[in-house]
mmCIF file of C-alpha atoms in Angstrom:
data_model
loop_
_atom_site.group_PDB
_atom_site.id
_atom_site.type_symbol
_atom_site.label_atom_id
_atom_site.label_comp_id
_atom_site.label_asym_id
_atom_site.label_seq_id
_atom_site.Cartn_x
_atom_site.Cartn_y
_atom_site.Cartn_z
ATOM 1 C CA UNK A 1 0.000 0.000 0.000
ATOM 2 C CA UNK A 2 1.323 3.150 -0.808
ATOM 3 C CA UNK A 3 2.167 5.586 1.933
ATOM 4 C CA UNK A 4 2.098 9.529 1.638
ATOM 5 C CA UNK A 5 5.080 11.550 2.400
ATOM 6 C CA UNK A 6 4.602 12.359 6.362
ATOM 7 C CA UNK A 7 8.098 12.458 7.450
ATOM 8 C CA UNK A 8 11.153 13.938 6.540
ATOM 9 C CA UNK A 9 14.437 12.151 4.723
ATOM 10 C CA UNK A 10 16.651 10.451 7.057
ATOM 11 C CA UNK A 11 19.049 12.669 8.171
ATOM 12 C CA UNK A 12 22.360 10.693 8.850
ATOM 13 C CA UNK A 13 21.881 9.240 5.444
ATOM 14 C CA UNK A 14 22.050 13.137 3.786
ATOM 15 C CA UNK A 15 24.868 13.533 6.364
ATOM 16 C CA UNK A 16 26.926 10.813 5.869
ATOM 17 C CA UNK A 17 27.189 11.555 2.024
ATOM 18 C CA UNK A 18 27.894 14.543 1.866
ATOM 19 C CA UNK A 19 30.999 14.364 4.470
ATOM 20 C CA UNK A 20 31.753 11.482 2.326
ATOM 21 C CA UNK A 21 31.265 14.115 -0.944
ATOM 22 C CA UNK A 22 33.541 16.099 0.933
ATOM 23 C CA UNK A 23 36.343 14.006 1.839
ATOM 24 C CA UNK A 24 36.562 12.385 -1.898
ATOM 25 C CA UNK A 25 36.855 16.222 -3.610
ATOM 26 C CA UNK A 26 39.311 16.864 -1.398
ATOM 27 C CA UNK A 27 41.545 13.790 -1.604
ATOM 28 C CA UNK A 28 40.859 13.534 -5.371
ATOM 29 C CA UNK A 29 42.961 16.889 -5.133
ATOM 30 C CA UNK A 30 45.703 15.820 -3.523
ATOM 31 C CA UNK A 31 45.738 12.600 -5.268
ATOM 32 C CA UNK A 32 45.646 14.267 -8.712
ATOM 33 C CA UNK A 33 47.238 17.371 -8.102
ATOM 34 C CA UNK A 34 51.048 15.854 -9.432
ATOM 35 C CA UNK A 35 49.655 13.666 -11.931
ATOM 36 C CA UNK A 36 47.231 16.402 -13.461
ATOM 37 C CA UNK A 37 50.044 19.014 -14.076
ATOM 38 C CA UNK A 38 52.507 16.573 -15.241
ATOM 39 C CA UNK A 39 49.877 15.557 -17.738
ATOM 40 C CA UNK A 40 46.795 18.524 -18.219
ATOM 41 C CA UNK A 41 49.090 21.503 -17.727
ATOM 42 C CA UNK A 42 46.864 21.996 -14.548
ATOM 43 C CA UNK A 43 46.972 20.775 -10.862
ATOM 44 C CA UNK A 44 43.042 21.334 -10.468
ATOM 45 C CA UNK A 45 41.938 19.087 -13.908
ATOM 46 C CA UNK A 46 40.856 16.410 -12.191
ATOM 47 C CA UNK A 47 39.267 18.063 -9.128
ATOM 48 C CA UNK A 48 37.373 21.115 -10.551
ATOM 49 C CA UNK A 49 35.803 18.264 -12.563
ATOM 50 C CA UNK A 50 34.943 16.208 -9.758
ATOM 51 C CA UNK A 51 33.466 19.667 -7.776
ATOM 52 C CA UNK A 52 31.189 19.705 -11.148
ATOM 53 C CA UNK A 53 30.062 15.985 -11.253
ATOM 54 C CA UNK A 54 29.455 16.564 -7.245
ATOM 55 C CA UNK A 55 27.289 19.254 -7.765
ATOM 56 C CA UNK A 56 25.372 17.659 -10.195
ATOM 57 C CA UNK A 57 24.745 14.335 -8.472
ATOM 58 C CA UNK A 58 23.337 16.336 -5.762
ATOM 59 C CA UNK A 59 21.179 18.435 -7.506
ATOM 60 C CA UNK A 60 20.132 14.709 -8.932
ATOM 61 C CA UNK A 61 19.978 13.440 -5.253
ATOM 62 C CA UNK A 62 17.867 16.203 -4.249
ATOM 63 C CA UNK A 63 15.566 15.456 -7.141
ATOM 64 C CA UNK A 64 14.907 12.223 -6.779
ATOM 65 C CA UNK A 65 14.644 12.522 -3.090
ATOM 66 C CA UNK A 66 11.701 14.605 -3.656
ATOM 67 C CA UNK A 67 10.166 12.417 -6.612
ATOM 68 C CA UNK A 68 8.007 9.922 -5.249
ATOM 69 C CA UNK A 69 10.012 6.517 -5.441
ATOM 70 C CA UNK A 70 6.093 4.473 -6.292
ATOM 71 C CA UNK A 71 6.717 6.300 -10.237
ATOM 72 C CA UNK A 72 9.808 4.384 -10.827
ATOM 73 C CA UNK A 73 7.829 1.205 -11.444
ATOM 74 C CA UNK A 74 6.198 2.919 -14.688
ATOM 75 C CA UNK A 75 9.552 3.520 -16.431
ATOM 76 C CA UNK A 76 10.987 0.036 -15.031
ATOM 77 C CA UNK A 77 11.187 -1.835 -17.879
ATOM 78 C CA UNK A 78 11.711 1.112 -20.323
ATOM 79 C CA UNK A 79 14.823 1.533 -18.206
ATOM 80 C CA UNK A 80 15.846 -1.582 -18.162
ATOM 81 C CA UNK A 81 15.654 -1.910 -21.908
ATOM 82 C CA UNK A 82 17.520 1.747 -22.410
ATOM 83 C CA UNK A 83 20.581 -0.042 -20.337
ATOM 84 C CA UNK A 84 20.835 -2.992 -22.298
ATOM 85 C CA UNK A 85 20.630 -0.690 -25.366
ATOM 86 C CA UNK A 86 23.859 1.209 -24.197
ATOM 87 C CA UNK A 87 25.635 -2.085 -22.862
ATOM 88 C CA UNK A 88 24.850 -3.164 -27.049
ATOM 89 C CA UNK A 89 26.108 0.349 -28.112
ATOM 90 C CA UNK A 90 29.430 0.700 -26.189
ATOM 91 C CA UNK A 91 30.252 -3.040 -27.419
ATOM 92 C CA UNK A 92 30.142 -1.878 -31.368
ATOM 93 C CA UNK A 93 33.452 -0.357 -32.651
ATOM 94 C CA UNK A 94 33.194 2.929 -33.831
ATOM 95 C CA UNK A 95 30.157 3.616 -31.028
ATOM 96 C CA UNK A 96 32.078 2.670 -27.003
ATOM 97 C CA UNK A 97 35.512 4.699 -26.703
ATOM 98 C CA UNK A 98 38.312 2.285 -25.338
ATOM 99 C CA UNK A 99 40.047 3.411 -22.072
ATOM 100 C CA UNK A 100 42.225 2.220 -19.716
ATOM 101 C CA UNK A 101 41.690 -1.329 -22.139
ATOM 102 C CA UNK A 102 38.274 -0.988 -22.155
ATOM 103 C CA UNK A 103 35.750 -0.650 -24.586
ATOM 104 C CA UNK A 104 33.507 0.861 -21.239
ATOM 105 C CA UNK A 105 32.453 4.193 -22.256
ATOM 106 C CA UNK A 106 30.169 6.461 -25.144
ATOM 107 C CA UNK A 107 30.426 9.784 -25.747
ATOM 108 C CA UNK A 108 33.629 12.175 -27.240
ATOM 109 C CA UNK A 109 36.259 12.917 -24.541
ATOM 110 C CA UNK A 110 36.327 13.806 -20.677
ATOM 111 C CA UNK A 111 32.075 14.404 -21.685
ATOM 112 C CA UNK A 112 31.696 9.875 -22.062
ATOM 113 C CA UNK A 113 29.100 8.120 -19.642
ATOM 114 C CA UNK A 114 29.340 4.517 -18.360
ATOM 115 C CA UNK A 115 26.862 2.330 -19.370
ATOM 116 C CA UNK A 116 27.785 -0.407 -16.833
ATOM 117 C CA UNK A 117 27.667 2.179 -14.188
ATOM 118 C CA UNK A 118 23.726 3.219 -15.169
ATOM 119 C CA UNK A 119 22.901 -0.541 -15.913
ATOM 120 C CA UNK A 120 23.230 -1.206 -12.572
ATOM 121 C CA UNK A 121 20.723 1.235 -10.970
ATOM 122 C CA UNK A 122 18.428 0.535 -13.714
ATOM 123 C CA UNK A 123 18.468 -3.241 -13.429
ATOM 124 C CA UNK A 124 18.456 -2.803 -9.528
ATOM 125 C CA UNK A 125 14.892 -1.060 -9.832
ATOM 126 C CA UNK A 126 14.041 -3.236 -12.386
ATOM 127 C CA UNK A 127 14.602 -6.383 -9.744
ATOM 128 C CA UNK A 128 12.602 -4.342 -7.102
ATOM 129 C CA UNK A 129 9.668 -3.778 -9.561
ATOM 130 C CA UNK A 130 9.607 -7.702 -10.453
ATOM 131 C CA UNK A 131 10.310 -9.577 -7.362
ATOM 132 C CA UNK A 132 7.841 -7.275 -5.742
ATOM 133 C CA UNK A 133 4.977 -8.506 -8.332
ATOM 134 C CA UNK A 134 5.858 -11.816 -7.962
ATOM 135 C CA UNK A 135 7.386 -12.597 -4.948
ATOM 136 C CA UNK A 136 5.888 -15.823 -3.906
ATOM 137 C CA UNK A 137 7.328 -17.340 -6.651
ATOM 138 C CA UNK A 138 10.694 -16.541 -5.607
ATOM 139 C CA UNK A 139 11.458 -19.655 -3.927
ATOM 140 C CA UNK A 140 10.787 -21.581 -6.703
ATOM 141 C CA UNK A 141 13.670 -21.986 -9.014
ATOM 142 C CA UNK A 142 12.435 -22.109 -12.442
ATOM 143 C CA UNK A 143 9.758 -19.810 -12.183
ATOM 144 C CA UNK A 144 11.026 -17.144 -9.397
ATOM 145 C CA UNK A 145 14.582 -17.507 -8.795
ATOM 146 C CA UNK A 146 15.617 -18.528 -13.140
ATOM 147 C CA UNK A 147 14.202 -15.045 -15.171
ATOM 148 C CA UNK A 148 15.570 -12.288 -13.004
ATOM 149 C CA UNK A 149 19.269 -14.605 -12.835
ATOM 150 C CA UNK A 150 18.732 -14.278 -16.589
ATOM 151 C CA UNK A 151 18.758 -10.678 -16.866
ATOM 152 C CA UNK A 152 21.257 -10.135 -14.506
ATOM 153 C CA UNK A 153 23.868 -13.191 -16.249
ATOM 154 C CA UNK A 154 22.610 -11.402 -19.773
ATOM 155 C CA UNK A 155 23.959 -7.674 -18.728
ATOM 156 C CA UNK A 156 27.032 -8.919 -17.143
ATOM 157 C CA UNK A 157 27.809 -11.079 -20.007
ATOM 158 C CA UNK A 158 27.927 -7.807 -22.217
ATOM 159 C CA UNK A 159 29.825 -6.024 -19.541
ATOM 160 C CA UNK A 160 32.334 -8.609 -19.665
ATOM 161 C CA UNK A 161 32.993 -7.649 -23.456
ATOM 162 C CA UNK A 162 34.380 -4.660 -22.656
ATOM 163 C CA UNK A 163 35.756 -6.462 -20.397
ATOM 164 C CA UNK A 164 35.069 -5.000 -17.135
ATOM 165 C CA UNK A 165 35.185 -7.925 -14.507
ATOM 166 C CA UNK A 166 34.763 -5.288 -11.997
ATOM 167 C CA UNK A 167 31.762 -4.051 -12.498
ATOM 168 C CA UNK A 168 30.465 -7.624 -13.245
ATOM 169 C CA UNK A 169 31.494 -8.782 -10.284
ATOM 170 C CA UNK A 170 29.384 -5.790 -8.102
ATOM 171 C CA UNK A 171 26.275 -5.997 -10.106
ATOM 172 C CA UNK A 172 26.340 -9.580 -9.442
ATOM 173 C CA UNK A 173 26.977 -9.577 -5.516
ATOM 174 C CA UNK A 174 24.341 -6.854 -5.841
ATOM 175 C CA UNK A 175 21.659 -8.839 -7.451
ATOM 176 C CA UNK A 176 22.518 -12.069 -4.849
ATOM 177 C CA UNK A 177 21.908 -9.556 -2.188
ATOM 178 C CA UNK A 178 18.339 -8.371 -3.768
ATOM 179 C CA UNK A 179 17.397 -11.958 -4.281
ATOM 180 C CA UNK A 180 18.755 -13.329 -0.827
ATOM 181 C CA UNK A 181 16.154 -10.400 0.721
ATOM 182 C CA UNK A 182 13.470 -10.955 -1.764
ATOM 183 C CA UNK A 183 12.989 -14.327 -0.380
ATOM 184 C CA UNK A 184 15.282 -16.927 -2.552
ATOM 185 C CA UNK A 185 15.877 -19.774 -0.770
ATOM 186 C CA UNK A 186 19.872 -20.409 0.275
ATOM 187 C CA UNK A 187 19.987 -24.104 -0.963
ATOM 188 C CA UNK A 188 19.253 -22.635 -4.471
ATOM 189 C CA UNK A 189 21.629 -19.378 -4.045
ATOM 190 C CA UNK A 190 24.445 -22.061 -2.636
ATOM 191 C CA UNK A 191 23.377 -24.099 -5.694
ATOM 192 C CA UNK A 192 24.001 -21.159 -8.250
ATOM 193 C CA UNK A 193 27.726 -20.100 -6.576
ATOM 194 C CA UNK A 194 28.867 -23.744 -7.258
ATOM 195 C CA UNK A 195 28.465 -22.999 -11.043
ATOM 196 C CA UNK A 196 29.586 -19.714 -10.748
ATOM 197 C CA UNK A 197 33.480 -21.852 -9.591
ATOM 198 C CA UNK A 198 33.865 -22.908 -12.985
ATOM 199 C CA UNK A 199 32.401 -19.800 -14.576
ATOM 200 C CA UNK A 200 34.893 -17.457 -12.676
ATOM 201 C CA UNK A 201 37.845 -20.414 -14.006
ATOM 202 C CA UNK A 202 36.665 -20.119 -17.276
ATOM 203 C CA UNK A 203 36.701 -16.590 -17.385
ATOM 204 C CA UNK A 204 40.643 -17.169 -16.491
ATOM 205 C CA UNK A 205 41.266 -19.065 -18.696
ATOM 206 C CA UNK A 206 40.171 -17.054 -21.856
ATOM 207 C CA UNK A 207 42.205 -14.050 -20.737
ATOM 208 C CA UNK A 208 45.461 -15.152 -19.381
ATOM 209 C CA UNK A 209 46.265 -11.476 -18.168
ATOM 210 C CA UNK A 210 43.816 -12.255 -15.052
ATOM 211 C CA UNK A 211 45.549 -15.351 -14.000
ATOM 212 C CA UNK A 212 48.544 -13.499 -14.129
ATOM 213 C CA UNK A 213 47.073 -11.144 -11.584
ATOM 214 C CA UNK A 214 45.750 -14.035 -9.415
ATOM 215 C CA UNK A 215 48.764 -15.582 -9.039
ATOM 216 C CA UNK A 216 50.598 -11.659 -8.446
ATOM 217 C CA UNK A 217 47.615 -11.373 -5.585
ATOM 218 C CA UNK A 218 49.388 -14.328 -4.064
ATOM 219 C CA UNK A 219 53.082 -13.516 -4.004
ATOM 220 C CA UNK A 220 53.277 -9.488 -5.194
ATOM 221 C CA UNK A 221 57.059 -8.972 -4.786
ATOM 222 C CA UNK A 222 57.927 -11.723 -7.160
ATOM 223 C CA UNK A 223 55.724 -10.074 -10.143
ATOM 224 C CA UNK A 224 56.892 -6.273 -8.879
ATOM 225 C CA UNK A 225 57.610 -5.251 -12.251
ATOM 226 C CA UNK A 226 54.288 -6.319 -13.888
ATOM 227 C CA UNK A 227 50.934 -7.996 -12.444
ATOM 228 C CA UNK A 228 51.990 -7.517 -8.487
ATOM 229 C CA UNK A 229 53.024 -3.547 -9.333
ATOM 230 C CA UNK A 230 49.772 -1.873 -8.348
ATOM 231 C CA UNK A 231 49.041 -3.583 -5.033
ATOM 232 C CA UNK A 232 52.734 -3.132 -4.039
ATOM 233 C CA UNK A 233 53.243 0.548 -4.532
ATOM 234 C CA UNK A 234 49.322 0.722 -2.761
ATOM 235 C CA UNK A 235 51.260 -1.355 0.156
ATOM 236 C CA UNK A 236 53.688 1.478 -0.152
ATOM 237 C CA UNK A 237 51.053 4.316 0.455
ATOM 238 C CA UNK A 238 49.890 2.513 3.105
ATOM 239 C CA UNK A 239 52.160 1.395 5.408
ATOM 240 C CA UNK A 240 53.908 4.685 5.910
ATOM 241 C CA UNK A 241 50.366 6.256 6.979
ATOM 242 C CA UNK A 242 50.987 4.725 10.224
ATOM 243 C CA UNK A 243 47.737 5.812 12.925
ATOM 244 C CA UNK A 244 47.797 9.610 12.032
ATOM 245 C CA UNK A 245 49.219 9.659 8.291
ATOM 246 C CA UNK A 246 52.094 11.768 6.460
ATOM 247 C CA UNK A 247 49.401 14.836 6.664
ATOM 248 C CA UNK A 248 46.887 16.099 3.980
ATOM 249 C CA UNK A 249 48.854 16.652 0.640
ATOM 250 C CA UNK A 250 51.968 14.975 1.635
ATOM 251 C CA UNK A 251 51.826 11.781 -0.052
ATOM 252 C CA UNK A 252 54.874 10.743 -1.728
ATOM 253 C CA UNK A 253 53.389 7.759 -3.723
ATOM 254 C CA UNK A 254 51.011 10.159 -5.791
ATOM 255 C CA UNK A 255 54.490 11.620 -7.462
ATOM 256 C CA UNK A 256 53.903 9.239 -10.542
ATOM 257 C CA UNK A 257 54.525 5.564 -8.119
ATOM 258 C CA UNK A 258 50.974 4.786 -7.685
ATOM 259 C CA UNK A 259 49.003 4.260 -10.961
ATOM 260 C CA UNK A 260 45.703 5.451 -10.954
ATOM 261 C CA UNK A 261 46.061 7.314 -7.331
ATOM 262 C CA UNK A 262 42.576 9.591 -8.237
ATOM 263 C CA UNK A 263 40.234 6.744 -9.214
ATOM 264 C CA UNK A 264 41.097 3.187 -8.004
ATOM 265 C CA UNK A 265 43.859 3.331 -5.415
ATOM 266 C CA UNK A 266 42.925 6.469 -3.784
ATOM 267 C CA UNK A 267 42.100 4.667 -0.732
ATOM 268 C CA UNK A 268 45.973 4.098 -0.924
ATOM 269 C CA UNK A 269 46.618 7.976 -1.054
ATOM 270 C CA UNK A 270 44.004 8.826 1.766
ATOM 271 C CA UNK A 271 45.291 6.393 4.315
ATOM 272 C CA UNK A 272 49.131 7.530 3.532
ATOM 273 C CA UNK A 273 47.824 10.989 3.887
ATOM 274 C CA UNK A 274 45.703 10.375 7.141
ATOM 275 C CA UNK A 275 46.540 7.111 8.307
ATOM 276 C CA UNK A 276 45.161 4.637 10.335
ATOM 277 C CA UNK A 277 42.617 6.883 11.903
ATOM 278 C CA UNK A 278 41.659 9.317 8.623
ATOM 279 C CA UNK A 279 40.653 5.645 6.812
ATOM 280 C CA UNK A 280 38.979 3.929 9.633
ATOM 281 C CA UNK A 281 36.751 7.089 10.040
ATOM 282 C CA UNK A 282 35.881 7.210 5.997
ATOM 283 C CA UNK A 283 34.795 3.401 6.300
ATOM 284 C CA UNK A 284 32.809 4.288 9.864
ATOM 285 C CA UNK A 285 31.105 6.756 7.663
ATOM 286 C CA UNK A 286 30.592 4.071 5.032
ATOM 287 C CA UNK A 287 29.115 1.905 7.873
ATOM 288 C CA UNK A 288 26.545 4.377 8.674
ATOM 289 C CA UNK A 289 25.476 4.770 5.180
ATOM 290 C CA UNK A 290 24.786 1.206 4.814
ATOM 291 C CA UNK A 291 23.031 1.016 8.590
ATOM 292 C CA UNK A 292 20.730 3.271 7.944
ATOM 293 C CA UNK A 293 20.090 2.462 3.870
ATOM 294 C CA UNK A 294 18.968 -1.237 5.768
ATOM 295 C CA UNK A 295 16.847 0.535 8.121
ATOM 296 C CA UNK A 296 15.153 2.489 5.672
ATOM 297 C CA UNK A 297 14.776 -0.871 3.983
ATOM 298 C CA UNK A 298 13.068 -2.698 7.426
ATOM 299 C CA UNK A 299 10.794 0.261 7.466
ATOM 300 C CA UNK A 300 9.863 0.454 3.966
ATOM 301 C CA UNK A 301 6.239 1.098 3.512
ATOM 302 C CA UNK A 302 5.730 -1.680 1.154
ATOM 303 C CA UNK A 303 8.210 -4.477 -1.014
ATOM 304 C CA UNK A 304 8.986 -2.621 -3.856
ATOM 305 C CA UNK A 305 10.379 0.242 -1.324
ATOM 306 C CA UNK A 306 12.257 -2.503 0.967
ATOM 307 C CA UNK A 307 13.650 -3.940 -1.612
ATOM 308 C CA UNK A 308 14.886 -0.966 -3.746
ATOM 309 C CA UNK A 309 16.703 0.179 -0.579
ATOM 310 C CA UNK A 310 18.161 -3.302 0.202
ATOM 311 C CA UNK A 311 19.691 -3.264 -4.047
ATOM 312 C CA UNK A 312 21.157 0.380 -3.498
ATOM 313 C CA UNK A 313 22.585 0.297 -0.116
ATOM 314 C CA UNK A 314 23.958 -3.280 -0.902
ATOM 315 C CA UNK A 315 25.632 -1.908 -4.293
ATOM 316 C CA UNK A 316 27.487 0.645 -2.327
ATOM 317 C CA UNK A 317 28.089 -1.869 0.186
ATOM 318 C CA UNK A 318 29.502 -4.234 -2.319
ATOM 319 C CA UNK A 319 31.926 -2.064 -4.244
ATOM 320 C CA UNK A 320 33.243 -0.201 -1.103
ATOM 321 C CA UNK A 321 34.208 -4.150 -0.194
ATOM 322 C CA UNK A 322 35.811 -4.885 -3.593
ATOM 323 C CA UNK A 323 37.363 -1.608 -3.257
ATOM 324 C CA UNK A 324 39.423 -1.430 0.021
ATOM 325 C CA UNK A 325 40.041 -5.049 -0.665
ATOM 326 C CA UNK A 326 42.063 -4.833 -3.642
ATOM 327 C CA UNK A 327 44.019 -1.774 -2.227
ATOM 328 C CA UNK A 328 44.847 -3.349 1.108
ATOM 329 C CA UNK A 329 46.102 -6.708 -1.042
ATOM 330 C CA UNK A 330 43.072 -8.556 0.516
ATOM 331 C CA UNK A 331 41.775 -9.519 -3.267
ATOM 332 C CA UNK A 332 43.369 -9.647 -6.681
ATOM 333 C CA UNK A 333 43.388 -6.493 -8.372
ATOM 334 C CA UNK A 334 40.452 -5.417 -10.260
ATOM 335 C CA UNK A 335 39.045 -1.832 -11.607
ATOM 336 C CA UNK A 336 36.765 -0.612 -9.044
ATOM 337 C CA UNK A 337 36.287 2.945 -8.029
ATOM 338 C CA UNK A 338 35.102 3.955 -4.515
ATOM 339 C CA UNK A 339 31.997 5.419 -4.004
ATOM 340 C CA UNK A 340 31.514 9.077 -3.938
ATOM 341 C CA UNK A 341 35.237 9.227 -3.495
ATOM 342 C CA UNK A 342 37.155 8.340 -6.289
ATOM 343 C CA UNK A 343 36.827 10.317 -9.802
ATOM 344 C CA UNK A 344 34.353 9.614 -12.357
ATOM 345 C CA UNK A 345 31.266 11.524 -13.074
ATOM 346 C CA UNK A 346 29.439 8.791 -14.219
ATOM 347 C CA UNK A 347 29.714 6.715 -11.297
ATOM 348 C CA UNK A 348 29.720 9.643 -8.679
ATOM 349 C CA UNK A 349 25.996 10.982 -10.576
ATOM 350 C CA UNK A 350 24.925 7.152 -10.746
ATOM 351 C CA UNK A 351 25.601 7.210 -6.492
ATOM 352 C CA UNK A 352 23.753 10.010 -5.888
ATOM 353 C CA UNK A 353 20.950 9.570 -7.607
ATOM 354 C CA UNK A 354 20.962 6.236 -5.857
ATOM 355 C CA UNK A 355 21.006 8.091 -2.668
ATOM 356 C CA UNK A 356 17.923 10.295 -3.831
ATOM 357 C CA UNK A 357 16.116 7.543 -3.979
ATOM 358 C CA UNK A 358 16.769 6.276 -0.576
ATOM 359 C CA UNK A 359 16.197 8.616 0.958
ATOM 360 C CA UNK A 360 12.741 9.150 -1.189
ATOM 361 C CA UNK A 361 12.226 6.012 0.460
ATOM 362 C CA UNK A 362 13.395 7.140 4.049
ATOM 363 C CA UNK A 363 10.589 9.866 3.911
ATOM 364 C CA UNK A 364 7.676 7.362 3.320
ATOM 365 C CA UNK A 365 9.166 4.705 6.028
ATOM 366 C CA UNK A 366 6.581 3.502 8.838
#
């Protein structure tokens, strides 16, 4: 049943993001500033861009946190069809630009979008939509639990020809996480990770670069010069952080050591900047965020809403995870950016608008 908007949004969620907004303009600064005028002519390139994309996605947060959350199941499947439309496009040569290796992006320049990034809200409000129609059939297997694993196994197959194992990887610990709450039942979830063994093998052995980096994840220092390069110099950011850090803008390994210091590694940067205590407070913050996104989930006015909150909060859940993981050398290095902190305007716009919505969602809670 629907509910009318009688309270207001929840207030540690808006808080929480935007001290996380803060801190990730700030350190994408510092991270960049060395790289950016070696390379743009400009210290500020990379974070008068991410000031930009910030003020955008909260313009977008704003929006949606006003827009009644019930709407979204009109334009559901329209959605859902535009994503896989722009998953096709970025595939076709001549249409996705290739960066970084990747064919992951359309559009001319420093103005490209990320498909993957938008297919993932769209196919998480999608999965809300459905599972909310039908969710006694979700512990069945062929009828509940089969269609939605098709969608979700269909859009990270075509994000896996760009490749971008990353991004497969969170939309598919996002979409266990929407299922697991939806009602699937664990024998069939358990069922489904024993065939994804010899999926993730296979997917190994078709690109030998990525066993290369599993076996560098094991023993770094005897790849240093290749596959085990990234997570040592990230060691190397982090160690010296010690509990109180080298202070804000004194990083050493952002002089040209640590590839990628403003997008995936600059966890690496912040804790070598801030140390022990400036990184366990950013992933306290994270903590909240999630708490209160699963509140706001319990206390959903109806499915649709619980489960919407449950796919958002447990994307941002999941790639924070994936994140600090690889940089800390607790998982094999992958292309992940960190929410809200790392650079990128389409992931940073595809967050916040996230956020709207859960908070949307926080303002209609019983």
């Amino acid at each position: 049943m629907k509910g009318k908007i009688k309270t207001y949004p929840d207030t540690l969620i808006i808080l929480s993001t935007l001290m996380l907004l803060g801190i990730g303009v700030i350190i994408v600064y510092s991270a960049s500033a060395v790289l950016a005028a070696q390379k743009m002519g400009d210290a500020f390139f990379y974070a008068q861009r991410q000031l930009m994309w910030a003020v955008l996605g909260i313009i977008a947060m704003f929006a949606m946190m006003n827009y009644d959350y019930h709407k979204l199941k009109k334009i559901a499947k329209p959605l859902l069809i535009i994503c896989f439309l722009f998953l096709i496009a970025v595939a076709i040569p001549g249409i996705g630009t290739v960066r970084g290796g990747s064919r992951a992006w359309l559009g001319i320049g420093s103005l490209g979008i990320q498909p993957s990034e938008f297919a993932k809200l769209g196919i998480i409000i999608y999965f809300a939509y459905m599972l909310s129609r039908y969710q006694d059939r979700i512990v069945e297997f062929k009828r509940g639990l089969l269609p939605p694993l098709g969608i979700a196994i269909a859009a990270v197959g075509l994000i896996m020809l760009e490749p971008d194992l990353g991004q497969s990887t969170v939309l598919m610990g996002t979409v266990i996480i929407i299922l697991f709450a939806a009602g699937a039942q664990i024998k069939h979830l358990l069922g489904l990770a024993s065939l994804a063994i010899p999926a993730f093998i296979a997917l190994v052995v078709v690109a030998p670069y990525r066993l290369k980096r599993i076996v560098a994840f094991m023993d770094p220092w005897a790849y240093q010069l290749d596959e085990g390069y990234h997570i040592i110099q990230s060691l190397y950011a982090i160690g010296p952080g010690g509990l109180l850090g080298l202070g804000l803008g004194r990083s050493r390994q952002k002089f040209l050591y640590l590839p990628e210091p403003q997008t995936d590694f600059i966890f690496s940067i912040l804790a070598e900047e801030l140390g022990f205590i400036g990184g366990a407070t950013l992933l306290g913050l994270f903590l909240l965020l999630v708490w209160r996104g699963l509140r706001t989930a319990i206390t959903a006015p109806d499915t649709f809403g619980s489960l919407l909150a449950v796919g958002i909060t447990g994307m941002i859940a999941v790639q924070v995870i994936i994140n600090v993981g690889v940089v800390t050398g607790s998982m094999p290095v992958t292309g992940i950016t960190l929410p809200f902190i790392s650079y990128g305007g389409s992931s940073l716009t595809l967050m916040l608008t996230g956020v709207g919505i859960l908070l949307n969602i926080s303002r209609q809670t019983r």
